[in-house]
Short mmCIF file of C-alpha atoms in Angstrom, two decimals:
data_model
loop_
_atom_site.label_atom_id
_atom_site.label_comp_id
_atom_site.label_asym_id
_atom_site.label_seq_id
_atom_site.Cartn_x
_atom_site.Cartn_y
_atom_site.Cartn_z
CA UNK A 1 17.00 -2.63 -42.83
CA UNK A 2 20.00 -2.61 -43.81
CA UNK A 3 20.43 -0.31 -40.63
CA UNK A 4 18.88 -2.19 -38.68
CA UNK A 5 20.86 -6.41 -39.42
CA UNK A 6 24.24 -3.38 -38.96
CA UNK A 7 22.85 -2.38 -35.34
CA UNK A 8 22.38 -6.39 -34.96
CA UNK A 9 25.88 -7.35 -36.36
CA UNK A 10 27.09 -4.38 -33.72
CA UNK A 11 25.70 -5.50 -30.78
CA UNK A 12 26.41 -9.02 -31.39
CA UNK A 13 29.90 -7.37 -31.80
CA UNK A 14 30.30 -5.72 -28.43
CA UNK A 15 28.70 -8.86 -26.85
CA UNK A 16 31.34 -11.67 -28.00
CA UNK A 17 34.00 -9.03 -27.45
CA UNK A 18 32.22 -7.13 -23.90
CA UNK A 19 31.99 -11.36 -22.94
CA UNK A 20 35.52 -12.25 -23.94
CA UNK A 21 36.77 -9.10 -22.37
CA UNK A 22 35.26 -8.64 -19.54
CA UNK A 23 33.81 -5.26 -19.95
CA UNK A 24 30.33 -4.05 -19.75
CA UNK A 25 30.13 -3.35 -23.24
CA UNK A 26 26.35 -2.39 -22.27
CA UNK A 27 27.97 0.87 -21.89
CA UNK A 28 28.66 1.84 -25.25
CA UNK A 29 25.81 0.69 -27.25
CA UNK A 30 23.45 4.34 -26.98
CA UNK A 31 26.26 6.34 -27.80
CA UNK A 32 27.07 4.30 -30.61
CA UNK A 33 23.07 3.89 -32.11
CA UNK A 34 23.28 7.98 -30.94
CA UNK A 35 26.53 8.85 -33.39
CA UNK A 36 27.38 6.46 -35.70
CA UNK A 37 23.30 5.01 -36.37
CA UNK A 38 21.93 8.57 -36.01
CA UNK A 39 19.27 6.45 -33.74
CA UNK A 40 17.42 9.40 -31.61
CA UNK A 41 19.14 11.19 -27.81
CA UNK A 42 15.22 9.45 -26.32
CA UNK A 43 14.81 6.28 -27.37
CA UNK A 44 18.79 5.39 -26.94
CA UNK A 45 18.52 5.80 -24.02
CA UNK A 46 15.41 2.98 -23.21
CA UNK A 47 17.13 0.39 -25.28
CA UNK A 48 20.23 0.73 -22.77
CA UNK A 49 18.65 0.38 -20.08
CA UNK A 50 16.48 -2.97 -21.27
CA UNK A 51 20.45 -4.14 -22.49
CA UNK A 52 21.00 -3.51 -18.08
CA UNK A 53 18.20 -5.66 -17.05
CA UNK A 54 19.03 -8.70 -19.75
CA UNK A 55 22.89 -8.48 -19.02
CA UNK A 56 22.88 -8.27 -15.51
CA UNK A 57 19.76 -11.47 -15.00
CA UNK A 58 22.43 -13.76 -17.42
CA UNK A 59 24.75 -12.95 -15.31
CA UNK A 60 23.56 -12.32 -12.08
CA UNK A 61 21.79 -16.16 -12.69
CA UNK A 62 25.29 -17.53 -12.65
CA UNK A 63 26.55 -15.41 -10.33
CA UNK A 64 23.92 -16.89 -7.56
CA UNK A 65 24.00 -20.36 -8.77
CA UNK A 66 28.33 -20.51 -7.44
CA UNK A 67 27.09 -18.24 -3.84
CA UNK A 68 28.97 -15.03 -4.93
CA UNK A 69 26.62 -12.57 -4.89
CA UNK A 70 26.17 -10.29 -1.66
CA UNK A 71 21.89 -10.75 -1.29
CA UNK A 72 22.82 -8.80 1.49
CA UNK A 73 24.58 -5.95 1.34
CA UNK A 74 22.51 -5.34 -2.40
CA UNK A 75 19.52 -4.73 -1.11
CA UNK A 76 20.49 -2.25 1.02
CA UNK A 77 22.26 -0.84 -1.68
CA UNK A 78 19.57 -1.82 -3.76
CA UNK A 79 17.18 1.07 -2.19
CA UNK A 80 19.07 4.18 -2.53
CA UNK A 81 20.31 3.13 -6.23
CA UNK A 82 15.96 2.79 -7.14
CA UNK A 83 15.64 6.04 -5.90
CA UNK A 84 18.37 7.59 -7.73
CA UNK A 85 16.82 5.75 -10.80
CA UNK A 86 13.65 7.17 -10.16
CA UNK A 87 14.68 10.74 -9.93
CA UNK A 88 17.38 9.90 -13.25
CA UNK A 89 14.10 8.53 -15.17
CA UNK A 90 12.14 12.27 -13.84
CA UNK A 91 15.39 14.10 -15.04
CA UNK A 92 15.26 12.41 -18.45
CA UNK A 93 11.66 13.12 -19.57
CA UNK A 94 12.11 17.43 -18.71
CA UNK A 95 15.41 17.44 -19.57
CA UNK A 96 16.19 19.13 -23.41
CA UNK A 97 18.46 16.74 -25.67
CA UNK A 98 20.99 19.38 -25.50
CA UNK A 99 21.35 19.20 -21.63
CA UNK A 100 21.59 15.54 -21.78
CA UNK A 101 23.92 15.35 -24.74
CA UNK A 102 26.42 16.80 -23.34
CA UNK A 103 26.70 15.32 -19.55
CA UNK A 104 26.86 12.13 -21.94
CA UNK A 105 29.78 13.68 -23.61
CA UNK A 106 31.09 14.29 -19.68
CA UNK A 107 30.43 10.90 -18.60
CA UNK A 108 31.77 9.04 -20.71
CA UNK A 109 34.82 9.89 -21.15
CA UNK A 110 35.31 8.60 -17.51
CA UNK A 111 33.82 5.74 -18.68
CA UNK A 112 36.15 5.41 -21.05
CA UNK A 113 38.95 5.66 -18.57
CA UNK A 114 37.31 3.10 -16.07
CA UNK A 115 37.16 0.75 -18.76
CA UNK A 116 40.92 0.65 -19.50
CA UNK A 117 41.97 1.28 -15.44
CA UNK A 118 39.67 -1.72 -14.65
CA UNK A 119 41.75 -4.62 -15.61
CA UNK A 120 44.48 -3.00 -12.45
CA UNK A 121 41.45 -2.66 -9.99
CA UNK A 122 42.34 -4.28 -6.80
CA UNK A 123 40.28 -4.18 -3.45
CA UNK A 124 41.63 -3.56 -0.40
CA UNK A 125 40.62 -4.94 2.86
CA UNK A 126 39.35 -2.83 5.31
CA UNK A 127 37.87 -2.82 8.98
CA UNK A 128 33.78 -3.69 9.31
CA UNK A 129 32.34 -0.10 9.97
CA UNK A 130 28.97 0.07 13.08
CA UNK A 131 26.44 -0.25 10.36
CA UNK A 132 27.22 -3.55 8.73
CA UNK A 133 28.49 -4.78 11.42
CA UNK A 134 24.92 -4.63 13.37
CA UNK A 135 23.78 -5.44 9.75
CA UNK A 136 26.03 -8.44 9.22
CA UNK A 137 26.48 -7.75 6.05
CA UNK A 138 30.35 -9.84 5.87
CA UNK A 139 29.95 -12.47 2.95
CA UNK A 140 32.62 -15.44 1.71
CA UNK A 141 32.00 -17.11 -1.74
CA UNK A 142 33.90 -20.16 -2.68
CA UNK A 143 36.43 -19.03 -5.27
CA UNK A 144 37.53 -21.49 -8.28
CA UNK A 145 40.83 -20.38 -9.17
CA UNK A 146 42.08 -19.61 -5.81
CA UNK A 147 40.49 -23.10 -4.36
CA UNK A 148 40.08 -21.86 -1.44
CA UNK A 149 37.22 -19.51 0.71
CA UNK A 150 37.23 -15.81 1.09
CA UNK A 151 35.91 -13.97 3.31
CA UNK A 152 35.22 -10.56 3.15
CA UNK A 153 34.11 -7.63 5.41
CA UNK A 154 32.44 -4.52 4.54
CA UNK A 155 33.23 -0.46 5.22
CA UNK A 156 31.96 2.78 4.77
CA UNK A 157 28.43 1.45 3.84
CA UNK A 158 27.37 5.09 4.37
CA UNK A 159 29.29 6.25 1.17
CA UNK A 160 28.37 2.81 -0.57
CA UNK A 161 24.45 4.17 0.02
CA UNK A 162 25.70 7.22 -1.60
CA UNK A 163 27.22 6.11 -4.76
CA UNK A 164 24.81 3.94 -5.43
CA UNK A 165 22.06 6.64 -5.61
CA UNK A 166 24.19 8.39 -8.21
CA UNK A 167 24.50 5.05 -10.34
CA UNK A 168 21.10 4.78 -10.04
CA UNK A 169 20.65 8.28 -11.11
CA UNK A 170 23.23 8.21 -13.90
CA UNK A 171 21.27 5.03 -15.27
CA UNK A 172 18.64 5.82 -15.80
CA UNK A 173 19.37 9.21 -17.28
CA UNK A 174 22.57 7.24 -19.91
CA UNK A 175 20.51 4.56 -20.24
CA UNK A 176 23.69 2.60 -18.29
CA UNK A 177 24.01 0.02 -16.38
CA UNK A 178 25.62 1.61 -13.46
CA UNK A 179 28.21 -0.71 -12.53
CA UNK A 180 30.99 1.71 -13.69
CA UNK A 181 30.47 3.67 -10.56
CA UNK A 182 29.18 0.82 -8.29
CA UNK A 183 31.79 -1.16 -9.13
CA UNK A 184 35.50 0.16 -8.54
CA UNK A 185 33.06 1.66 -5.71
CA UNK A 186 32.84 -1.38 -3.89
CA UNK A 187 36.44 -2.64 -4.50
CA UNK A 188 38.30 -0.22 -2.92
CA UNK A 189 35.57 1.76 -0.68
CA UNK A 190 33.82 -1.53 0.15
CA UNK A 191 36.31 -3.37 1.15
CA UNK A 192 34.76 -5.98 -1.07
CA UNK A 193 37.07 -9.08 -3.67
CA UNK A 194 36.70 -8.09 -7.36
CA UNK A 195 34.75 -10.78 -8.11
CA UNK A 196 32.69 -10.56 -5.40
CA UNK A 197 31.58 -6.53 -5.87
CA UNK A 198 30.69 -7.75 -9.26
CA UNK A 199 28.33 -10.28 -9.81
CA UNK A 200 27.25 -7.47 -6.40
CA UNK A 201 26.35 -5.10 -9.13
CA UNK A 202 25.97 -6.99 -11.66
CA UNK A 203 22.17 -8.30 -9.51
CA UNK A 204 22.49 -4.30 -8.63
CA UNK A 205 22.13 -3.29 -12.40
CA UNK A 206 19.91 -4.96 -13.37
CA UNK A 207 16.68 -3.91 -10.33
CA UNK A 208 17.71 -0.67 -11.04
CA UNK A 209 17.38 -0.41 -15.03
CA UNK A 210 14.00 -1.76 -14.10
CA UNK A 211 12.52 1.17 -12.50
CA UNK A 212 13.29 3.61 -14.82
CA UNK A 213 13.58 0.75 -18.59
CA UNK A 214 9.24 -0.07 -16.82
CA UNK A 215 8.37 3.88 -17.01
CA UNK A 216 10.52 4.24 -19.92
CA UNK A 217 8.11 1.35 -21.26
CA UNK A 218 4.50 2.19 -20.34
CA UNK A 219 4.89 5.92 -21.53
CA UNK A 220 6.33 5.11 -25.51
CA UNK A 221 9.51 5.41 -25.42
CA UNK A 222 11.20 2.51 -25.92
CA UNK A 223 11.10 1.97 -29.50
CA UNK A 224 9.91 -2.17 -29.93
CA UNK A 225 11.77 -3.24 -33.27
CA UNK A 226 15.74 -1.48 -32.76
CA UNK A 227 15.11 -2.56 -28.89
CA UNK A 228 14.48 -6.24 -30.18
CA UNK A 229 16.83 -6.12 -32.25
CA UNK A 230 20.14 -4.42 -29.98
CA UNK A 231 18.93 -7.31 -27.24
CA UNK A 232 18.45 -10.42 -28.89
CA UNK A 233 22.56 -9.20 -30.65
CA UNK A 234 23.77 -8.82 -27.48
CA UNK A 235 22.46 -11.82 -25.66
CA UNK A 236 23.68 -13.68 -28.64
CA UNK A 237 27.34 -12.32 -29.24
CA UNK A 238 27.57 -12.66 -25.10
CA UNK A 239 26.99 -16.69 -25.32
CA UNK A 240 29.07 -16.62 -27.74
CA UNK A 241 31.77 -14.60 -26.58
CA UNK A 242 31.27 -16.57 -22.55
CA UNK A 243 31.75 -19.95 -25.09
CA UNK A 244 34.74 -19.79 -26.80
CA UNK A 245 38.71 -20.42 -25.06
CA UNK A 246 39.48 -17.84 -27.83
CA UNK A 247 42.35 -15.74 -25.95
CA UNK A 248 42.71 -11.84 -26.48
CA UNK A 249 44.58 -9.17 -25.78
CA UNK A 250 41.87 -7.57 -23.94
CA UNK A 251 44.32 -4.68 -24.14
CA UNK A 252 44.02 -4.28 -27.19
CA UNK A 253 40.06 -4.62 -27.16
CA UNK A 254 39.42 -1.88 -24.07
CA UNK A 255 41.63 0.32 -26.17
CA UNK A 256 39.54 0.12 -29.66
CA UNK A 257 35.92 0.28 -26.89
CA UNK A 258 38.37 3.50 -24.94
CA UNK A 259 38.46 5.17 -28.32
CA UNK A 260 34.79 4.60 -29.72
CA UNK A 261 33.40 6.60 -26.19
CA UNK A 262 36.14 9.34 -26.11
CA UNK A 263 34.98 9.90 -30.03
CA UNK A 264 31.87 9.28 -29.47
CA UNK A 265 31.70 12.01 -25.58
CA UNK A 266 33.02 14.80 -28.71
CA UNK A 267 31.01 14.35 -30.75
CA UNK A 268 27.74 15.59 -28.44
CA UNK A 269 29.32 17.38 -26.69
CA UNK A 270 29.90 19.55 -30.90
CA UNK A 271 26.66 18.17 -31.47
CA UNK A 272 24.96 19.81 -28.28
CA UNK A 273 27.39 23.58 -28.59
CA UNK A 274 25.54 23.18 -32.22
CA UNK A 275 29.36 22.57 -34.00
CA UNK B 1 12.83 -23.95 -6.50
CA UNK B 2 16.00 -21.99 -6.13
CA UNK B 3 15.88 -18.17 -7.52
CA UNK B 4 19.06 -18.69 -11.03
CA UNK B 5 16.39 -21.56 -11.94
CA UNK B 6 13.59 -19.32 -12.08
CA UNK B 7 16.07 -16.61 -13.30
CA UNK B 8 16.21 -18.54 -15.61
CA UNK B 9 13.32 -19.28 -16.93
CA UNK B 10 11.86 -15.67 -17.24
CA UNK B 11 14.62 -15.34 -19.51
CA UNK B 12 14.07 -18.03 -21.11
CA UNK B 13 11.16 -17.32 -21.63
CA UNK B 14 11.45 -13.49 -22.09
CA UNK B 15 14.26 -14.46 -25.00
CA UNK B 16 12.92 -16.86 -27.10
CA UNK B 17 9.14 -14.38 -27.16
CA UNK B 18 10.98 -11.11 -28.19
CA UNK B 19 13.31 -12.99 -31.36
CA UNK B 20 9.65 -14.95 -32.21
CA UNK B 21 8.30 -10.82 -32.09
CA UNK B 22 10.69 -10.19 -34.10
CA UNK B 23 10.59 -12.20 -36.93
CA UNK B 24 6.56 -11.62 -37.35
CA UNK B 25 7.44 -8.14 -37.45
CA UNK B 26 9.58 -8.80 -39.76
CA UNK B 27 6.38 -11.13 -41.99
CA UNK B 28 4.49 -7.67 -40.95
CA UNK B 29 2.37 -9.07 -38.43
CA UNK B 30 1.85 -6.81 -34.80
CA UNK B 31 4.20 -6.13 -32.71
CA UNK B 32 2.64 -6.92 -29.34
CA UNK B 33 4.57 -10.23 -28.97
CA UNK B 34 7.89 -8.04 -28.88
CA UNK B 35 6.29 -5.86 -26.56
CA UNK B 36 5.51 -8.84 -24.55
CA UNK B 37 8.25 -9.91 -24.57
CA UNK B 38 10.43 -6.97 -23.66
CA UNK B 39 7.40 -6.52 -20.45
CA UNK B 40 8.55 -9.79 -19.13
CA UNK B 41 12.13 -8.87 -20.15
CA UNK B 42 12.37 -5.44 -18.39
CA UNK B 43 9.46 -7.28 -15.43
CA UNK B 44 12.07 -10.17 -14.22
CA UNK B 45 13.68 -7.91 -11.85
CA UNK B 46 10.95 -7.44 -9.74
CA UNK B 47 10.36 -11.38 -9.86
CA UNK B 48 14.15 -12.02 -8.44
CA UNK B 49 13.12 -9.60 -6.43
CA UNK B 50 9.58 -10.73 -4.73
CA UNK B 51 11.23 -14.26 -5.08
CA UNK B 52 14.67 -12.63 -2.36
CA UNK B 53 11.98 -11.38 -0.47
CA UNK B 54 10.37 -14.33 0.09
CA UNK B 55 13.46 -16.61 0.98
CA UNK B 56 14.74 -13.98 3.06
CA UNK B 57 10.79 -14.04 5.20
CA UNK B 58 11.34 -18.13 5.23
CA UNK B 59 14.75 -17.96 6.54
CA UNK B 60 13.55 -14.88 9.48
CA UNK B 61 15.72 -12.57 8.14
CA UNK B 62 13.37 -10.40 8.46
CA UNK B 63 14.15 -6.90 7.46
CA UNK B 64 16.66 -8.53 4.62
CA UNK B 65 12.53 -9.33 3.32
CA UNK B 66 11.68 -5.73 4.02
CA UNK B 67 14.29 -4.22 2.25
CA UNK B 68 13.66 -5.79 -0.78
CA UNK B 69 9.61 -5.52 -0.48
CA UNK B 70 10.65 -1.56 -0.05
CA UNK B 71 12.49 -2.20 -3.84
CA UNK B 72 10.01 -3.24 -5.58
CA UNK B 73 7.58 -0.77 -4.89
CA UNK B 74 9.84 1.96 -5.35
CA UNK B 75 9.57 0.21 -8.81
CA UNK B 76 5.81 0.04 -8.51
CA UNK B 77 5.05 3.43 -6.93
CA UNK B 78 7.83 4.85 -9.68
CA UNK B 79 5.05 2.84 -12.19
CA UNK B 80 2.87 4.50 -11.14
CA UNK B 81 3.15 8.21 -10.97
CA UNK B 82 5.20 8.86 -14.04
#
C-alpha cells in the first residue's frame, strides 16, 4: 500500500512539474518506476505507453480546439510511426530484459540532453519540398502571443517519415511517447514552428502509443492497478500544474529531471551487465 | 460534434472509469472496471482517427481520410496478429 501511495505521489509530482515546465515528464516515469520503485522493466513499459496515450489525448484536445495541429502532416507521419510501433511491440515481446535495460541506458541520456536543450529549440524556415507541395502540407495557425496568423511550409518530408518510424519503434520498445524525436525533427529539419510541431507531435504520440498499448493490454502485460494509479496521478498533477499560475525556474526543473534520467540510465546499464 | 469535444467526452469517461475501478479495487471488488477504463482510454486514439477519417471524407480530402483508415487498420492488424 505504501508503494502505491508513493507511486501516486510521484506521478502527481511529475505531472504537475512537467505541466509547469512544459516538458514531457512521462518519459521520466518508466526509468523512475524501474530504478526507484523496483517495478519490473516489462511491467513499467506498458504503463509508460498508457500514460503517453492519456497525456497526449489531454493535450491534443486543447491543441485541436486552438487549431494548432497540422492534421494532414500528422496523418502522413502517423503511418510510419504506427508501423514503427508495430515493430517495437514485436521486439518487446521477444527481447531479453537485460538488452532492453541496456537500450534504455543509452537512449534516456539523449532524452536528458533534449530536456536541457529543448527550451533553446528554434525552428528554421525552409523551402517546401515536392511531397509537401503535392499534398498541401503547409499550415497556418493563430499565435496568441504574437497576436497574428503564422504561416509555415513543410520541408524534408522523407526525413520526417523516417524519423517518425524510429520514434514509433522507440515508443513501443521503451514506453515513451516519442515526442523527443518528433519535436526537434519537425522544428529543425521540417521547418515547422515550435507550437505547431508540439501540437502535431502530441496528436501523433497518442495514436502511436495506442498501437503498442492495445497489444500489451491484450497480452496481459499491463498491470491494471499500477497503471491506473499512475494515469490518475499524472493527469491530476498535469491538470493542477496547468491551472496553477506558479512561476518556477524552468531550468532547475530541467536540471533535476535530467539528473534523475542520467542516474537511472547509469543504474540500468550497470544492472544490465550484472553490476 | 467537434473532434475536440468527442475527445474530451471519451477521455473524461475513461478517467472516471479508471478512478472508480481503482476505488473498487481497494474495496476488494473486481478489477474489471479498472481494466475497462484503461481499455477505453487506449482505444480513444482509434476513435479519434475514425472521426478524423470521417471529417476528411466529408470535406473531400480523400487521401487523408484513407491515411487515417490505414493507420486504424495497422493498429487493428497488429492487435489481431500479435
